[in-house]
Coordinates of C-alpha atoms in Angstrom, one line a residue:
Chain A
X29 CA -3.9 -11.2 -16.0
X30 CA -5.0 -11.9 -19.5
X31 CA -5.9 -15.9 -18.6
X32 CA -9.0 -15.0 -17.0
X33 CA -9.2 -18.5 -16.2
X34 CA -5.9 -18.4 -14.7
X35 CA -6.1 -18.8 -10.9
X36 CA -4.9 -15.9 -9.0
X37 CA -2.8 -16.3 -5.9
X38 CA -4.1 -12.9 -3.7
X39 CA -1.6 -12.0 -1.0
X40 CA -3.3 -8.4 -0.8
X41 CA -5.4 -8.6 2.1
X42 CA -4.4 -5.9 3.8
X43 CA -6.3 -3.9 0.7
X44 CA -9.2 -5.9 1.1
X45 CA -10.7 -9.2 1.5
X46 CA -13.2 -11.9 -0.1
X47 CA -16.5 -11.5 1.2
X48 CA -17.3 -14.5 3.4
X49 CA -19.7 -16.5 2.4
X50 CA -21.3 -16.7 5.6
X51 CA -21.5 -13.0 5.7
X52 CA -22.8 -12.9 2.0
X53 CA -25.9 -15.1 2.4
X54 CA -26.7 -12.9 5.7
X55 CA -27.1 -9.9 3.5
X56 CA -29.1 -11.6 0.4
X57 CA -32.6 -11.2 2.4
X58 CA -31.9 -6.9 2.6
X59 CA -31.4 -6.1 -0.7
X60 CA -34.8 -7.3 -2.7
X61 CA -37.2 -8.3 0.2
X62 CA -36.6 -7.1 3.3
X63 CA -35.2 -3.5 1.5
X64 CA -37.3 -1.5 4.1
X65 CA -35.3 1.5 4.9
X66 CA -34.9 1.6 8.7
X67 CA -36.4 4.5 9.6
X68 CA -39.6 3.8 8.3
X69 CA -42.3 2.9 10.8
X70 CA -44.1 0.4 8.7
X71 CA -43.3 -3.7 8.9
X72 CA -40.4 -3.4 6.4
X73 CA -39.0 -0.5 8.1
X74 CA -39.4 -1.9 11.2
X75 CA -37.5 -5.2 10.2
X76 CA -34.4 -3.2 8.9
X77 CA -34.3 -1.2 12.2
X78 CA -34.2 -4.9 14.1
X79 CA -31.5 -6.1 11.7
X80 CA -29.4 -3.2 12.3
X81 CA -30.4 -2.5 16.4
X82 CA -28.9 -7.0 16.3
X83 CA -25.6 -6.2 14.5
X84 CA -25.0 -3.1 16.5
X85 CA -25.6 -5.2 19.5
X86 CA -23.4 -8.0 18.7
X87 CA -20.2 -6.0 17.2
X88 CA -20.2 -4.0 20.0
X89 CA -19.9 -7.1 22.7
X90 CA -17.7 -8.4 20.1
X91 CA -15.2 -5.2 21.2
X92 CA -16.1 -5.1 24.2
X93 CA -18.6 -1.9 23.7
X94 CA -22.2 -1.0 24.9
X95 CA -24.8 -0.8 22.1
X96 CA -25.1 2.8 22.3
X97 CA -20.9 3.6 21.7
X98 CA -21.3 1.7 18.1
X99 CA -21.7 4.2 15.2
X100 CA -22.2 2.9 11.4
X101 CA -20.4 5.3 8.5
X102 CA -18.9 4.3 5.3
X103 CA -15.9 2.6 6.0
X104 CA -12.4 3.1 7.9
X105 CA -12.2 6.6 5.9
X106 CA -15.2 8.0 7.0
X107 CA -14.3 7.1 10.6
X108 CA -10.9 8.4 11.1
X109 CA -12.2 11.8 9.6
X110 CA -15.2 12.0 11.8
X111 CA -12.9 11.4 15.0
X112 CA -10.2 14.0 13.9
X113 CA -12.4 16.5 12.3
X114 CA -15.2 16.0 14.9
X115 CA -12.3 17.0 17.7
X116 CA -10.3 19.4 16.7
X117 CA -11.5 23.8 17.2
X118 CA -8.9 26.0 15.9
X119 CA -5.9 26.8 18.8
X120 CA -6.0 23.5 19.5
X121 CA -3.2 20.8 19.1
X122 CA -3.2 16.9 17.8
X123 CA -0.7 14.4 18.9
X124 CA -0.6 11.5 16.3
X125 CA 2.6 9.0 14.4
X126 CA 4.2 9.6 11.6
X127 CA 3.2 6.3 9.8
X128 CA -0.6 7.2 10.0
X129 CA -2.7 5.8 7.1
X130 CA -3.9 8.8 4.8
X131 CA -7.4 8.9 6.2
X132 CA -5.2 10.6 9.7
X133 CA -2.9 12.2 7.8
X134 CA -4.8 13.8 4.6
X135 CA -7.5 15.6 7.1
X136 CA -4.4 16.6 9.5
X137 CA -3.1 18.3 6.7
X138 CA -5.9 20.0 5.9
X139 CA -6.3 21.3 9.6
X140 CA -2.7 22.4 10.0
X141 CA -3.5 24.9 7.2
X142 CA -6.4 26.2 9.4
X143 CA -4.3 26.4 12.2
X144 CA -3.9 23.2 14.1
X145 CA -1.0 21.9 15.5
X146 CA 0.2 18.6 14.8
X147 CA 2.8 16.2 16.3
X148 CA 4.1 13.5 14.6
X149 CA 5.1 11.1 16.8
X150 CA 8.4 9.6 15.4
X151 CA 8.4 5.4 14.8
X152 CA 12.1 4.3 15.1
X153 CA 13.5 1.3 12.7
X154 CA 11.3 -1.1 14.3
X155 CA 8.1 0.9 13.0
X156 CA 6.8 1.5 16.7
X157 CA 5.8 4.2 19.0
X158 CA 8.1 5.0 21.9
X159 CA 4.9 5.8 24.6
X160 CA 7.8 8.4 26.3
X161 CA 8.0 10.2 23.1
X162 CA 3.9 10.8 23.7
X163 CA 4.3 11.8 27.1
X164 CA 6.6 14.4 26.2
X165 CA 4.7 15.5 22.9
X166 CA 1.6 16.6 25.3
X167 CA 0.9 20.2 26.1
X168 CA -2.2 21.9 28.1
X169 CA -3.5 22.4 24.4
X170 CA -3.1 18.6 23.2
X171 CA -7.1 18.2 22.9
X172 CA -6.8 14.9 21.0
X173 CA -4.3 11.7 20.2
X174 CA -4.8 9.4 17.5
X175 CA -2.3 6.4 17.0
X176 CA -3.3 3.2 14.9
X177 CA -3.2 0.1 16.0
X178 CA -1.5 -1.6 13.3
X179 CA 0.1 -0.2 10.5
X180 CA -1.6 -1.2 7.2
X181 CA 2.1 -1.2 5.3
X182 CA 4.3 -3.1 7.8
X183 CA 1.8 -4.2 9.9
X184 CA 3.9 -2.8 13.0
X185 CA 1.7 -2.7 16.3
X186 CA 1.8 0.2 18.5
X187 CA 1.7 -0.4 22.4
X188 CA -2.2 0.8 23.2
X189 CA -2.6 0.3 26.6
X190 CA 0.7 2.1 27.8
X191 CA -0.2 5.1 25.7
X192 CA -3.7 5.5 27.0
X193 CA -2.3 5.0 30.0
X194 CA -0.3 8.3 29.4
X195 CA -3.5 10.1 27.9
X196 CA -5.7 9.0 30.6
X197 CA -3.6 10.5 32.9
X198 CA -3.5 13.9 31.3
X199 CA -7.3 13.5 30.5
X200 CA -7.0 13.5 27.0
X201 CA -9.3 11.7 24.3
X202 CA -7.7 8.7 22.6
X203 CA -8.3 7.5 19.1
X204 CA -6.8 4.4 17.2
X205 CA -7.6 3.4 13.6
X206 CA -7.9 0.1 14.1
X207 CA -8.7 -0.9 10.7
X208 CA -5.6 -3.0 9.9
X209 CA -6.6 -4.8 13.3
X210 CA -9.9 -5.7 13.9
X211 CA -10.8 -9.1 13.2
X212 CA -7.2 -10.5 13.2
X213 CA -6.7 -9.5 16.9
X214 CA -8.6 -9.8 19.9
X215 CA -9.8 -6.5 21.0
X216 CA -11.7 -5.0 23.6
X217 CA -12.4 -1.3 23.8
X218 CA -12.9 -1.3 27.5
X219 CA -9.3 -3.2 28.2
X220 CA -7.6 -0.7 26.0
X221 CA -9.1 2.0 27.6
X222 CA -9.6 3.9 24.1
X223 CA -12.1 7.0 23.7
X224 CA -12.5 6.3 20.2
X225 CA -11.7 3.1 17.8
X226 CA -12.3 2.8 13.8
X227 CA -13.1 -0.3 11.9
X228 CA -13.9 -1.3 8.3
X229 CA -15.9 -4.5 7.6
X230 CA -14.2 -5.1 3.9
X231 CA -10.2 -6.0 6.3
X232 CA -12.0 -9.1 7.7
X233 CA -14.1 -10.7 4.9
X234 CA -16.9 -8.2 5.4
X235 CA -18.5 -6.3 2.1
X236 CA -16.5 -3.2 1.2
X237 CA -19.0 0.2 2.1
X238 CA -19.2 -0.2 5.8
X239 CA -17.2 1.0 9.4
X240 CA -18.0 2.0 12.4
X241 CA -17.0 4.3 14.6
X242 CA -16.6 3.4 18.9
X243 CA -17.5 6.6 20.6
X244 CA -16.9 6.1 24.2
X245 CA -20.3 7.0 26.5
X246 CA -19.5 10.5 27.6
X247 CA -17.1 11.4 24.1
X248 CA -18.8 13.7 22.1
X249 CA -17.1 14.6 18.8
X250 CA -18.8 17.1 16.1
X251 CA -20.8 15.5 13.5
X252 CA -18.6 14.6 10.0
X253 CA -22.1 13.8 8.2
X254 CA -24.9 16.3 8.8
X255 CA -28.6 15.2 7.8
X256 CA -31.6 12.7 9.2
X257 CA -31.6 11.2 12.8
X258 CA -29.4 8.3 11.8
X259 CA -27.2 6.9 14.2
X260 CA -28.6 8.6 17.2
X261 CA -28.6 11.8 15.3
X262 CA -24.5 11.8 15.1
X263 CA -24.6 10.5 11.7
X264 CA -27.2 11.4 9.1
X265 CA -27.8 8.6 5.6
X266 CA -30.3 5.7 5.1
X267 CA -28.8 3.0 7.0
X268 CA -26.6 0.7 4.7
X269 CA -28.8 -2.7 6.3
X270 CA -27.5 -5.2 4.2
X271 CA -23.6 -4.2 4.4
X272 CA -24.4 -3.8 8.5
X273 CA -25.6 -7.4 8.6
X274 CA -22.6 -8.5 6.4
X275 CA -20.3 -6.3 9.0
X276 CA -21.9 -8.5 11.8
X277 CA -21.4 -11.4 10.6
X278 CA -18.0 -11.9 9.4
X279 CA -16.4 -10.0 12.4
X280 CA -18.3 -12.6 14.3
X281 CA -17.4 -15.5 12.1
X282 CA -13.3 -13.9 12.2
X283 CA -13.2 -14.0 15.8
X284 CA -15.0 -17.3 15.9
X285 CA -12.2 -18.7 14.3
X286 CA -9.6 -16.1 15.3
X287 CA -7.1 -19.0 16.9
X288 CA -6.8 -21.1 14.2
X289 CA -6.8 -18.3 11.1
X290 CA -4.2 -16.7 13.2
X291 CA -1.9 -19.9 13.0
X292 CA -2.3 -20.9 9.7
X293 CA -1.8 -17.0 8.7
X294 CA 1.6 -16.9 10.6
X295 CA 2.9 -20.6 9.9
X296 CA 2.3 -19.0 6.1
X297 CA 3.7 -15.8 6.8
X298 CA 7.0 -16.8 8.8
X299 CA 8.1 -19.3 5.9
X300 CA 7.5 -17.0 3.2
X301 CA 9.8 -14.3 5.4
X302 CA 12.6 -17.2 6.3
X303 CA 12.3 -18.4 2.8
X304 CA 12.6 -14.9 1.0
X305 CA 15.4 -13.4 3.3
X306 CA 17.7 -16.7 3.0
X307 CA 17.5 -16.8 -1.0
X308 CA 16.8 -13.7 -1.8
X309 CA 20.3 -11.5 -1.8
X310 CA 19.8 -7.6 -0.7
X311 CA 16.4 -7.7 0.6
X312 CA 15.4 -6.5 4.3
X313 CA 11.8 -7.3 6.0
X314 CA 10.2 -3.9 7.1
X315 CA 9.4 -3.3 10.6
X316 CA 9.5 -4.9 13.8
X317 CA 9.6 -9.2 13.2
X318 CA 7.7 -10.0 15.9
X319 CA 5.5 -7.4 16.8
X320 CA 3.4 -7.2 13.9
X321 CA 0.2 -8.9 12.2
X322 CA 0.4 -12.2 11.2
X323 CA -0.7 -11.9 7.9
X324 CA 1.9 -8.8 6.9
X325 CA 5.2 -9.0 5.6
X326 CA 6.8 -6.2 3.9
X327 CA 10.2 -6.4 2.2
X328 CA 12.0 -4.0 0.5
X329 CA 14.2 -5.2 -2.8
X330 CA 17.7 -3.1 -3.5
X331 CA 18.3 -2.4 -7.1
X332 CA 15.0 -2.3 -8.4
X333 CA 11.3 -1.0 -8.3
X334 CA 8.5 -1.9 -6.7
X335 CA 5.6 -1.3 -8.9
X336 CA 7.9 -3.7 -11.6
X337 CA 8.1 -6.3 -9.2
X338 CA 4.3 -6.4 -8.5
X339 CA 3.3 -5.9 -12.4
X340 CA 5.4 -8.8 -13.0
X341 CA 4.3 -11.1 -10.2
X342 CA 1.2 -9.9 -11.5
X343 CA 2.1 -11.5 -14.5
X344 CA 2.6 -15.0 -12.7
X345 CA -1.1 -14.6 -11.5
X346 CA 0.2 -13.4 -7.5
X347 CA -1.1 -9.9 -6.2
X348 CA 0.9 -8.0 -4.1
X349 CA 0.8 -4.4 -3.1
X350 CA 3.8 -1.9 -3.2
X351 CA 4.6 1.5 -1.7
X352 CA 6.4 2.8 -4.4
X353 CA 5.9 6.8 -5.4
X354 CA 4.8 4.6 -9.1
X355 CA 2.1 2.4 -7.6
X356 CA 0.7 5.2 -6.1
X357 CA 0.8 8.4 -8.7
X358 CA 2.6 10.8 -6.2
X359 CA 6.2 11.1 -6.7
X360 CA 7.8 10.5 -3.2
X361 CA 7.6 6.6 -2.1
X362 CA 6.0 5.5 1.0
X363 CA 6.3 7.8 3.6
X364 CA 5.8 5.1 6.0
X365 CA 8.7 3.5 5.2
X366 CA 10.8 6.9 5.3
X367 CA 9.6 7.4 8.7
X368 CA 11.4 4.3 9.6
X369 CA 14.7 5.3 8.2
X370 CA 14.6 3.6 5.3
X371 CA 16.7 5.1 2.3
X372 CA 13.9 7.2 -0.8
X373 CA 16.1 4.9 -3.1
X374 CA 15.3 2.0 -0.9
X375 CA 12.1 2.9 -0.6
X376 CA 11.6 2.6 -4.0
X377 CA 11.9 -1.1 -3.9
X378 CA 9.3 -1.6 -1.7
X379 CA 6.4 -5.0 -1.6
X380 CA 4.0 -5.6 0.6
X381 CA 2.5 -9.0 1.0
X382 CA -1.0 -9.6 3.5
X383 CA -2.1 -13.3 4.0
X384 CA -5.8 -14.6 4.6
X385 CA -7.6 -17.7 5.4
X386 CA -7.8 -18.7 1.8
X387 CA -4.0 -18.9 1.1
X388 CA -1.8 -22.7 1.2
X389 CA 2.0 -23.3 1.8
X390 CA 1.3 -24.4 -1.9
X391 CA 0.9 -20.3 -2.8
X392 CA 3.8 -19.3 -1.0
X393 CA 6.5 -21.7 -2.2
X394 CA 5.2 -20.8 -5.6
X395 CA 5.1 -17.0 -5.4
X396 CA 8.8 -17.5 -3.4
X397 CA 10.4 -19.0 -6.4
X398 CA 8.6 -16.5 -8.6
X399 CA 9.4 -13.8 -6.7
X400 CA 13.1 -15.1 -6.8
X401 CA 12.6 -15.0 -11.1
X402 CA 11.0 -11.7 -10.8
X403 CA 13.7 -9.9 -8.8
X404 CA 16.8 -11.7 -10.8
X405 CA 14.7 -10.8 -14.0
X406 CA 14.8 -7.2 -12.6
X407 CA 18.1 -6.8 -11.6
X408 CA 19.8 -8.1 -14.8
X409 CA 17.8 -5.3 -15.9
X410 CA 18.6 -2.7 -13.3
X411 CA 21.9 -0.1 -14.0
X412 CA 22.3 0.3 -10.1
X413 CA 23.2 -3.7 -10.3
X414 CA 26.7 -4.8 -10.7
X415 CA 27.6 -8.2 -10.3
X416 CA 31.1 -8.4 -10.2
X417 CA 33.0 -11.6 -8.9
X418 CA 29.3 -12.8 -6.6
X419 CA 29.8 -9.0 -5.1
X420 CA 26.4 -6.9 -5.7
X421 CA 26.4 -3.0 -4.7
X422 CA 25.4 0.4 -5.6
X423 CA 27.1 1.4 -8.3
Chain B
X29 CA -4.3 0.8 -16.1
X30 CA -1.9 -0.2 -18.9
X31 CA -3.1 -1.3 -21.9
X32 CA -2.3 -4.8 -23.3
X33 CA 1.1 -3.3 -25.4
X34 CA 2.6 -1.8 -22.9
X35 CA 2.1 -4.7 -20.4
X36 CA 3.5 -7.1 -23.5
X37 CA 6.4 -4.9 -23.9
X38 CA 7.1 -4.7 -20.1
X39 CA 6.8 -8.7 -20.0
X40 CA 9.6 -9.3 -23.3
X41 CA 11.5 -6.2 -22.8
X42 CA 14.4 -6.0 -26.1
X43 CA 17.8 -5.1 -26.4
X44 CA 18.2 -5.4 -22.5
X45 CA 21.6 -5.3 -21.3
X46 CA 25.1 -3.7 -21.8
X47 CA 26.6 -3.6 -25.4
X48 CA 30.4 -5.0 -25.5
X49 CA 31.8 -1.9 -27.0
X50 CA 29.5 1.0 -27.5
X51 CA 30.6 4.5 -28.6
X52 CA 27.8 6.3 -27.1
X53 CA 26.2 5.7 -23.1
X54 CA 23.6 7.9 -22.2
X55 CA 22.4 7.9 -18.7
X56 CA 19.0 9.6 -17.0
X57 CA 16.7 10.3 -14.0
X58 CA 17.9 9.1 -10.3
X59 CA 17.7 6.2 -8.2
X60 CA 15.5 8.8 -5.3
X61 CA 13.0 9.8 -8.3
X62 CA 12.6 5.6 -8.8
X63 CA 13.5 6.1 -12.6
X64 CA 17.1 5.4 -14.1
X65 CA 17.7 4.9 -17.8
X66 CA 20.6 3.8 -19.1
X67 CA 20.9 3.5 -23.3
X68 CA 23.7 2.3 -24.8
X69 CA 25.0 2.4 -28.8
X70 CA 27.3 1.4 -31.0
X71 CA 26.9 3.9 -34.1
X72 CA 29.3 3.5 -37.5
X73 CA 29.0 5.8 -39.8
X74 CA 26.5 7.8 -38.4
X75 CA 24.1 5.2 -37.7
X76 CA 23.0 3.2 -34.5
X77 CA 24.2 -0.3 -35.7
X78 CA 23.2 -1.7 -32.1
X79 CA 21.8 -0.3 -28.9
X80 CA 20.9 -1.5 -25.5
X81 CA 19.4 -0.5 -22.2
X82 CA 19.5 -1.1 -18.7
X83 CA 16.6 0.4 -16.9
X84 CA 15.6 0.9 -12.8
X85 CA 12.1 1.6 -12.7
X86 CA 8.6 0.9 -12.8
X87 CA 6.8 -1.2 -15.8
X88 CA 6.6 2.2 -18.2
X89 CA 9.9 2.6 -17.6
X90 CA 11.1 -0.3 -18.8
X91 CA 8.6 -0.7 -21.4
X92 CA 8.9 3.1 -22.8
X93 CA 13.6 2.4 -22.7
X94 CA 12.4 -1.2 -24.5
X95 CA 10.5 1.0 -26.6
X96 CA 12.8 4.0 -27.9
X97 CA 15.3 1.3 -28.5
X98 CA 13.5 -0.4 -31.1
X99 CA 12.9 2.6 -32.6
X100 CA 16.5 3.8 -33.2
X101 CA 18.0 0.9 -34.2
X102 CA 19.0 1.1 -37.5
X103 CA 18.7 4.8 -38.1
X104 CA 20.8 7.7 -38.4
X105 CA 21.5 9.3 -35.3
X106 CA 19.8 12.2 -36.9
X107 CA 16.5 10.6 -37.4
X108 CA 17.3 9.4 -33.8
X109 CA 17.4 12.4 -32.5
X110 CA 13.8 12.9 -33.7
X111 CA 12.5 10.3 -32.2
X112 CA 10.2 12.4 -29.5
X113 CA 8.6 10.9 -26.6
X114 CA 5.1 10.9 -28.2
X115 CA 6.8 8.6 -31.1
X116 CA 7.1 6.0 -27.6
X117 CA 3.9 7.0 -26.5
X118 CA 2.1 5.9 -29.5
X119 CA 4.1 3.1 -30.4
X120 CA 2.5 2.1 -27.1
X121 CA -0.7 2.9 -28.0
X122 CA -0.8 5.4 -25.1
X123 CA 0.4 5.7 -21.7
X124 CA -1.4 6.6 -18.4
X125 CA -0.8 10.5 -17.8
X126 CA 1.2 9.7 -14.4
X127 CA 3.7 7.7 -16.3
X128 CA 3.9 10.1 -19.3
X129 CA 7.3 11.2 -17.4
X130 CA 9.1 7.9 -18.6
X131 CA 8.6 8.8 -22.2
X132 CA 10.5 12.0 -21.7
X133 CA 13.1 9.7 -19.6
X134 CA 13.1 7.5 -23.1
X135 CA 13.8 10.2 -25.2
X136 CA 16.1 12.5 -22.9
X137 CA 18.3 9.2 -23.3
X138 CA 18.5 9.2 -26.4
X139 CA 20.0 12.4 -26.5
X140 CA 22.3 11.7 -23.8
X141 CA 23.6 8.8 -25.4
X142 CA 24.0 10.4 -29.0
X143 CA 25.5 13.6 -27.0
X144 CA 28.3 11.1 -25.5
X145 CA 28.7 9.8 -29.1
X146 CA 29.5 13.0 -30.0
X147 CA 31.5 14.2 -27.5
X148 CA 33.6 10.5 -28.2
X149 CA 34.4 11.8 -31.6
X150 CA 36.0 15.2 -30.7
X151 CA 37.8 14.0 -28.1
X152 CA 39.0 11.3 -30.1
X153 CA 40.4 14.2 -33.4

């Protein structure tokens, strides 16, 4: 981190990716000559409005959506706030699961103070909703559910289509934060049978600023953002053209190649688990094996603490994440992981590691043997580590 | 985040490990808070002739227990005992305010460990 010539390996994409270039050189044109902001009704206004009226288009039969359901905001944040806060009156009662990212969670928390109910669907060991647990969570107030797609810590993904099923027969609006998803998955709105969907163009090699939000024809939540006619008048803000564009084109360019980024991704991804589970002592992969995205892995380390093992792979040029309470300034660790049973010591211990496009077997069997370094480093270290005769407990 | 001295002590920790045969073992924090320090001395004659420490926890953890052993090493345990957690702090050159926590771990351990010393020597009258 000091080399800033040093090469570093990035397994964080789950944070966020490279821009594409593809996507980069689509925006250049928006930001000094054709800057026209698109509601104006002169030529460079006018051109804006065409760029964005193309991209809304084209992401939308991307998913599977009309060109009318597809609503620009800010990013994943801003759209998982619109579709809770934009649903939910007082009395009313929320059905979502208990490993929800914080743009779910923190405005949940804010309505159960006003008097919303919330259900928090539990996950089980294998980070995954049992669709019976939401058919008995629903009551004649349940006016909305919202369950992700994919988890952005363990990359766990949740069976859609049977829940929908369940909330389509009780009439109720679904939402999924899709985030984590889009762009490494084939999906289609229609086939899921979703009421709402949110995205983020900066999780598939889009610039960082810029989500959507799929309102179903027929849905119609509050307004999150109150000011011009933007966005059909849901969703007021000067239209963010260049990131739009951007958005457009690398969820096009992702799904182009969705097959073969999907392969390399989990050839990557499954050695890197094989390899760190066989010679690495005391360390369990997080969440369901098989059902999860390709590019996640999330382990968690006994004996020692996850924000020391990422600053010291960050020391060996590799950038991880970690859902330790240190990494993230709140005391308790992830509460993801807690939800699946894991143990608050445990949980501690915790690394998360996202693949892309951009990463070689070269990367992983380097960041394997210094992850190996790293955690006998930190163990040696570590009081809670007792070697005694090839025996290692909890002391 | 963390400035260049804390990341340099994190990277070459000292004095990690267990002594052989220390007269004093202080131990703070818990494994569910994710912070356990664990200092260890040998003192003669009133002074800390040697000390260790085995730390579970994030990088200020171990950088702040690296830290507050450098410091006492060599003292008296009364000049130990004064060794507050700002002393780590600004032999670090400053700490980020959610980590300021692992400085008060550093210097509870001292205590700890000097208590224990203490408590050695009555026990052993």
């Amino acid at each position: 981190m000091i080399d800033k010539q040093k090469k570093i390996i990035y397994f964080d994409h789950a944070a966020t990716t490279p821009l594409s270039k593809k996507a980069f050189e689509s925006m250049i044109p928006f930001f000094m000559d054709d800057f026209g902001n698109a509601s104006s009704l002169h030529v460079l206004g006018r051109k804006s409005a065409f760029a964005v009226t193309e991209a809304r288009a084209k992401i939308a039969s991307l998913i599977g959506a009309k060109t009318n359901e597809i609503y620009f905001c800010s990013g994943g944040t801003e759209s998982c706030n619109w579709a809770i806060k934009g649903f939910l009156d007082k009395g009313t009662h929320i059905i979502t699961s208990s490993i929800e990212h914080p743009s779910i969670m923190a405005p949940l928390k804010e309505l159960e103070q006003k008097g919303i109910k919330v259900t928090y669907l539990p996950v089980y060991k294998n980070g995954i909703v049992k669709p019976s647990d939401l058919e008995k969570a629903i009551t004649k107030d349940t006016a909305l559910i919202s369950i992700m797609f994919a988890n952005n810590e363990i990359g766990t993904i949740q069976p859609i289509k049977e829940l929908t099923a369940i909330a389509n027969k009780h009439k109720i609006p679904f939402h999924t934060d899709a985030v984590q998803a889009i762009g490494s998955m084939a999906i289609n709105v229609k086939d899921l049978n979703v009421d709402m969907l949110s995205l983020s163009a900066h999780k598939f090699y889009g610039p960082k600023g810029i989500g959507a939000l799929y309102i179903k024809g027929g849905i119609r939540p509050n307004k999150l953002i109150h000011g011009g006619s933007q966005e059909r008048t849901m969703r007021g803000g000067t239209s963010n053209v260049a990131a739009i564009v951007g958005c457009c084109v690398a969820l096009e360019e992702a799904l182009n190649n969705l097959d073969d980024n999907s392969k390399h991704i989990r050839v990557l991804r499954n050695t890197f688990i094989d390899r760190v589970l066989c010679e690495i002592e005391h360390c369990y992969l997080n969440g369901d094996r098989d059902r999860r995205l390709d590019n996640n892995a999330n382990f968690v380390f006994d004996f020692v603490e996850g924000e020391s093992i990422l600053m010291m792979l960050d020391l060996n040029g590799i950038a991880v994440s970690s859902g330790s309470a240190c990494s993230s300034g709140s005391l308790s660790p992830s509460h993801v992981l807690l939800s699946l049973g894991v143990p608050i010591e445990s949980a501690h211990g915790s690394i998360r590691f996202s693949f892309g496009i951009g990463n070689t077997m070269d990367h992983i069997n380097y960041a394997v043997d210094k992850l190996k370094e790293t955690i006998n480093k930190l163990r040696e270290m570590s009081p809670l580590f007792l070697q005694v005769k090839g025996d290692s407990k909890f002391v | 985040m963390y400035n260049e001295k804390v990341i340099k002590e994190f990277s070459d920790p000292q004095n990690v490990g267990e002594l052989k045969n220390p007269n004093g073992v202080g131990t703070v924090g818990n494994a569910s808070c994710g912070d356990i320090m664990k200092l260890f001395l040998r003192i003669e004659n009133d002074i800390i002739v040697d000390v260790s420490f085995k730390t579970f926890g994030c990088a200020a953890a171990i950088a702040t227990a690296s830290t507050a052993t450098r410091l006492i090493k060599g003292v008296t345990i009364e000049d130990a005992l004064k060794v507050t957690n700002q002393h780590v702090v600004d032999e670090l050159g400053g700490l980020p305010s959610q980590k300021l926590h692992c400085s008060v771990l550093a210097h509870e351990a001292i205590v700890a460990a000097i208590e224990d010393y203490k408590n050695n020597k009555i026990n052993d009258k």
